[in-house]
């Protein structure tokens, strides 16, 4: 009888140790590929650069392109009430850079099957270059926003839970070096991320133009700080081929349904609110130059399209997904 009881207990124990273990979260992907991580990073990067949310990217208000109607703290340069700075860090370091870094790790660990063995080295090289180009973009955004930021010890929380802040000028120099290397590593006609890459669907030629255009941007930003490096960087970018046609723009293709529609549409049209109006300096300039885009940028408070903006600026509402 004792033997029977013990056997029954062992059977119960081993029966419970299955793949349906209660410790496994059914909503977690334990085996991840790099493609969805790239997709998510691209979306989060695009969301941050696009959103007019007062909780995140407030620079339209800083530059006085827009101003606020209901909540006016950010228009008055008060960014502490909503902890905006922390949201900017989370958007870029956590949602963008951390996911790109994880995708990089998965690529480096991947062991291709025999059928993919011949083409894997070139595909791997392209994938890592694309990920690094986007990482350079995100780091450059953070440096332009804050100056000194964590860089050399960033993205390694286990080893550096409190990373040092690197000098912004040195970060810029290192970003330029990285970007030049990435562009040279890109090889057309080889594999990339395919449809997982929302920006360019894996078109290496367009990624080269994007990389060179980013290099041009970095060079221009340095023109008053380090003229010699700025000039060489700009020359390299232009000779490599930059974006000159809107068909080569890095566009994230949003969907019509929530939660994946354009943040502009979400905050300005779908919300049903009128929280923003055009800033006077911007509108004065548009009027002075008779800019033909005024009717697309603004409607008046009654919802009518306007040409000349007079008095109070028109309410921003003419956006779609």
Tab-separated table of N, CA and C in Angstrom, residues 135-200:
chain	number	residue	atom	x	y	z
A	135	UNK	N	19.394	53.406	-33.559
A	135	UNK	CA	19.920	53.708	-32.228
A	135	UNK	C	20.642	55.049	-32.231
A	136	UNK	N	21.411	55.317	-33.286
A	136	UNK	CA	22.084	56.609	-33.412
A	136	UNK	C	21.053	57.730	-33.438
A	137	UNK	N	19.968	57.531	-34.172
A	137	UNK	CA	18.916	58.545	-34.249
A	137	UNK	C	18.354	58.846	-32.861
A	138	UNK	N	18.059	57.780	-32.097
A	138	UNK	CA	17.472	57.969	-30.772
A	138	UNK	C	18.455	58.655	-29.825
A	139	UNK	N	19.710	58.243	-29.852
A	139	UNK	CA	20.714	58.878	-28.990
A	139	UNK	C	20.902	60.355	-29.365
A	140	UNK	N	20.923	60.629	-30.665
A	140	UNK	CA	21.077	62.015	-31.108
A	140	UNK	C	19.907	62.873	-30.619
A	141	UNK	N	18.706	62.320	-30.631
A	141	UNK	CA	17.534	63.032	-30.132
A	141	UNK	C	17.688	63.358	-28.655
A	142	UNK	N	18.198	62.398	-27.878
A	142	UNK	CA	18.376	62.619	-26.454
A	142	UNK	C	19.465	63.658	-26.171
A	143	UNK	N	20.560	63.604	-26.929
A	143	UNK	CA	21.633	64.586	-26.737
A	143	UNK	C	21.137	65.980	-27.092
A	144	UNK	N	20.409	66.109	-28.195
A	144	UNK	CA	19.893	67.421	-28.596
A	144	UNK	C	18.918	67.973	-27.558
A	145	UNK	N	18.249	67.083	-26.844
A	145	UNK	CA	17.257	67.505	-25.863
A	145	UNK	C	17.889	67.870	-24.527
A	146	UNK	N	18.820	67.032	-24.054
A	146	UNK	CA	19.325	67.187	-22.688
A	146	UNK	C	20.802	67.579	-22.588
A	147	UNK	N	21.575	67.442	-23.660
A	147	UNK	CA	23.017	67.659	-23.549
A	147	UNK	C	23.695	66.381	-23.120
A	148	UNK	N	24.390	66.379	-21.986
A	148	UNK	CA	25.042	65.175	-21.474
A	148	UNK	C	23.980	64.135	-21.104
A	149	UNK	N	24.158	62.912	-21.589
A	149	UNK	CA	23.230	61.815	-21.298
A	149	UNK	C	24.019	60.527	-21.114
A	150	UNK	N	23.421	59.513	-20.486
A	150	UNK	CA	24.079	58.199	-20.430
A	150	UNK	C	24.255	57.635	-21.834
A	151	UNK	N	25.464	57.218	-22.135
A	151	UNK	CA	25.746	56.667	-23.459
A	151	UNK	C	26.633	55.430	-23.363
A	152	UNK	N	27.867	55.593	-22.899
A	152	UNK	CA	28.805	54.472	-22.868
A	152	UNK	C	28.353	53.354	-21.943
A	153	UNK	N	27.628	53.676	-20.876
A	153	UNK	CA	27.156	52.665	-19.936
A	153	UNK	C	25.642	52.453	-20.019
A	154	UNK	N	25.018	53.039	-21.027
A	154	UNK	CA	23.564	52.906	-21.166
A	154	UNK	C	23.201	51.513	-21.680
A	155	UNK	N	21.969	51.095	-21.406
A	155	UNK	CA	21.359	49.863	-21.932
A	155	UNK	C	21.964	48.594	-21.349
A	156	UNK	N	22.689	48.711	-20.245
A	156	UNK	CA	23.222	47.532	-19.548
A	156	UNK	C	22.904	47.695	-18.067
A	157	UNK	N	21.627	47.503	-17.749
A	157	UNK	CA	21.149	47.790	-16.405
A	157	UNK	C	21.798	46.896	-15.356
A	158	UNK	N	22.035	45.620	-15.698
A	158	UNK	CA	22.608	44.707	-14.714
A	158	UNK	C	24.016	45.139	-14.309
A	159	UNK	N	24.804	45.585	-15.260
A	159	UNK	CA	26.175	45.988	-14.965
A	159	UNK	C	26.257	47.434	-14.513
A	160	UNK	N	25.415	48.294	-15.093
A	160	UNK	CA	25.458	49.720	-14.772
A	160	UNK	C	24.058	50.210	-14.399
A	161	UNK	N	23.602	49.908	-13.189
A	161	UNK	CA	22.267	50.392	-12.795
A	161	UNK	C	22.198	51.909	-12.687
A	162	UNK	N	23.340	52.548	-12.475
A	162	UNK	CA	23.411	54.013	-12.429
A	162	UNK	C	24.482	54.464	-13.417
A	163	UNK	N	24.169	54.479	-14.698
A	163	UNK	CA	25.176	54.798	-15.729
A	163	UNK	C	25.653	56.243	-15.636
A	164	UNK	N	26.892	56.450	-16.032
A	164	UNK	CA	27.452	57.797	-16.030
A	164	UNK	C	26.855	58.612	-17.176
A	165	UNK	N	26.955	59.928	-17.042
A	165	UNK	CA	26.540	60.840	-18.099
A	165	UNK	C	27.767	61.208	-18.925
A	166	UNK	N	27.698	60.948	-20.226
A	166	UNK	CA	28.821	61.244	-21.108
A	166	UNK	C	28.715	62.665	-21.649
A	167	UNK	N	29.862	63.251	-21.941
A	167	UNK	CA	29.907	64.580	-22.527
A	167	UNK	C	29.220	64.587	-23.883
A	168	UNK	N	28.332	65.537	-24.099
A	168	UNK	CA	27.521	65.537	-25.314
A	168	UNK	C	28.357	65.681	-26.581
A	169	UNK	N	29.422	66.475	-26.535
A	169	UNK	CA	30.265	66.635	-27.723
A	169	UNK	C	30.947	65.318	-28.089
A	170	UNK	N	31.403	64.586	-27.074
A	170	UNK	CA	32.047	63.299	-27.329
A	170	UNK	C	31.038	62.273	-27.835
A	171	UNK	N	29.817	62.325	-27.313
A	171	UNK	CA	28.770	61.417	-27.803
A	171	UNK	C	28.504	61.672	-29.282
A	172	UNK	N	28.415	62.940	-29.664
A	172	UNK	CA	28.174	63.284	-31.063
A	172	UNK	C	29.278	62.721	-31.967
A	173	UNK	N	30.519	62.858	-31.536
A	173	UNK	CA	31.632	62.341	-32.329
A	173	UNK	C	31.533	60.828	-32.492
A	174	UNK	N	31.171	60.151	-31.427
A	174	UNK	CA	31.052	58.687	-31.488
A	174	UNK	C	29.860	58.267	-32.340
A	175	UNK	N	28.787	59.035	-32.291
A	175	UNK	CA	27.621	58.731	-33.125
A	175	UNK	C	27.968	58.875	-34.602
A	176	UNK	N	28.743	59.885	-34.949
A	176	UNK	CA	29.157	60.079	-36.338
A	176	UNK	C	30.000	58.900	-36.813
A	177	UNK	N	30.924	58.460	-35.975
A	177	UNK	CA	31.757	57.305	-36.327
A	177	UNK	C	30.910	56.056	-36.516
A	178	UNK	N	29.977	55.822	-35.599
A	178	UNK	CA	29.089	54.660	-35.706
A	178	UNK	C	28.289	54.701	-36.994
A	179	UNK	N	27.744	55.869	-37.286
A	179	UNK	CA	26.861	56.000	-38.439
A	179	UNK	C	27.606	55.774	-39.747
A	180	UNK	N	28.802	56.289	-39.859
A	180	UNK	CA	29.599	56.062	-41.059
A	180	UNK	C	29.859	54.573	-41.257
A	181	UNK	N	30.177	53.879	-40.168
A	181	UNK	CA	30.412	52.430	-40.240
A	181	UNK	C	29.152	51.697	-40.671
A	182	UNK	N	28.016	52.063	-40.087
A	182	UNK	CA	26.745	51.405	-40.413
A	182	UNK	C	26.408	51.541	-41.893
A	183	UNK	N	26.563	52.741	-42.417
A	183	UNK	CA	26.231	52.983	-43.824
A	183	UNK	C	27.112	52.134	-44.734
A	184	UNK	N	28.392	52.031	-44.413
A	184	UNK	CA	29.316	51.240	-45.233
A	184	UNK	C	29.039	49.746	-45.140
A	185	UNK	N	28.411	49.318	-44.045
A	185	UNK	CA	28.124	47.895	-43.875
A	185	UNK	C	26.885	47.445	-44.650
A	186	UNK	N	26.012	48.377	-44.991
A	186	UNK	CA	24.777	48.026	-45.695
A	186	UNK	C	25.087	47.508	-47.104
A	187	UNK	N	24.521	46.359	-47.431
A	187	UNK	CA	24.746	45.727	-48.730
A	187	UNK	C	23.406	45.488	-49.420
A	188	UNK	N	23.224	46.132	-50.571
A	188	UNK	CA	21.976	45.957	-51.314
A	188	UNK	C	21.908	44.553	-51.915
A	189	UNK	N	20.681	44.072	-52.082
A	189	UNK	CA	20.479	42.751	-52.653
A	189	UNK	C	20.545	41.625	-51.643
A	190	UNK	N	20.783	41.977	-50.374
A	190	UNK	CA	20.846	40.964	-49.321
A	190	UNK	C	19.631	41.117	-48.408
A	191	UNK	N	19.437	40.162	-47.524
A	191	UNK	CA	18.270	40.165	-46.653
A	191	UNK	C	18.334	41.228	-45.573
A	192	UNK	N	17.155	41.589	-45.051
A	192	UNK	CA	17.080	42.509	-43.915
A	192	UNK	C	15.964	42.035	-42.984
A	193	UNK	N	14.981	42.898	-42.719
A	193	UNK	CA	13.871	42.545	-41.834
A	193	UNK	C	12.561	42.340	-42.589
A	194	UNK	N	12.556	42.598	-43.880
A	194	UNK	CA	11.329	42.435	-44.643
A	194	UNK	C	10.209	43.306	-44.126
A	195	UNK	N	9.006	42.721	-43.976
A	195	UNK	CA	7.829	43.484	-43.561
A	195	UNK	C	7.902	43.934	-42.106
A	196	UNK	N	8.843	43.377	-41.330
A	196	UNK	CA	9.016	43.839	-39.959
A	196	UNK	C	9.562	45.246	-39.891
A	197	UNK	N	10.137	45.718	-40.982
A	197	UNK	CA	10.653	47.079	-41.089
A	197	UNK	C	9.570	47.949	-41.708
A	198	UNK	N	8.854	48.701	-40.877
A	198	UNK	CA	7.730	49.508	-41.368
A	198	UNK	C	8.228	50.697	-42.179
A	199	UNK	N	9.376	51.252	-41.824
A	199	UNK	CA	9.883	52.434	-42.512
A	199	UNK	C	10.146	52.171	-43.997
A	200	UNK	N	10.930	51.136	-44.281
A	200	UNK	CA	11.396	50.928	-45.659
A	200	UNK	C	11.187	49.520	-46.186
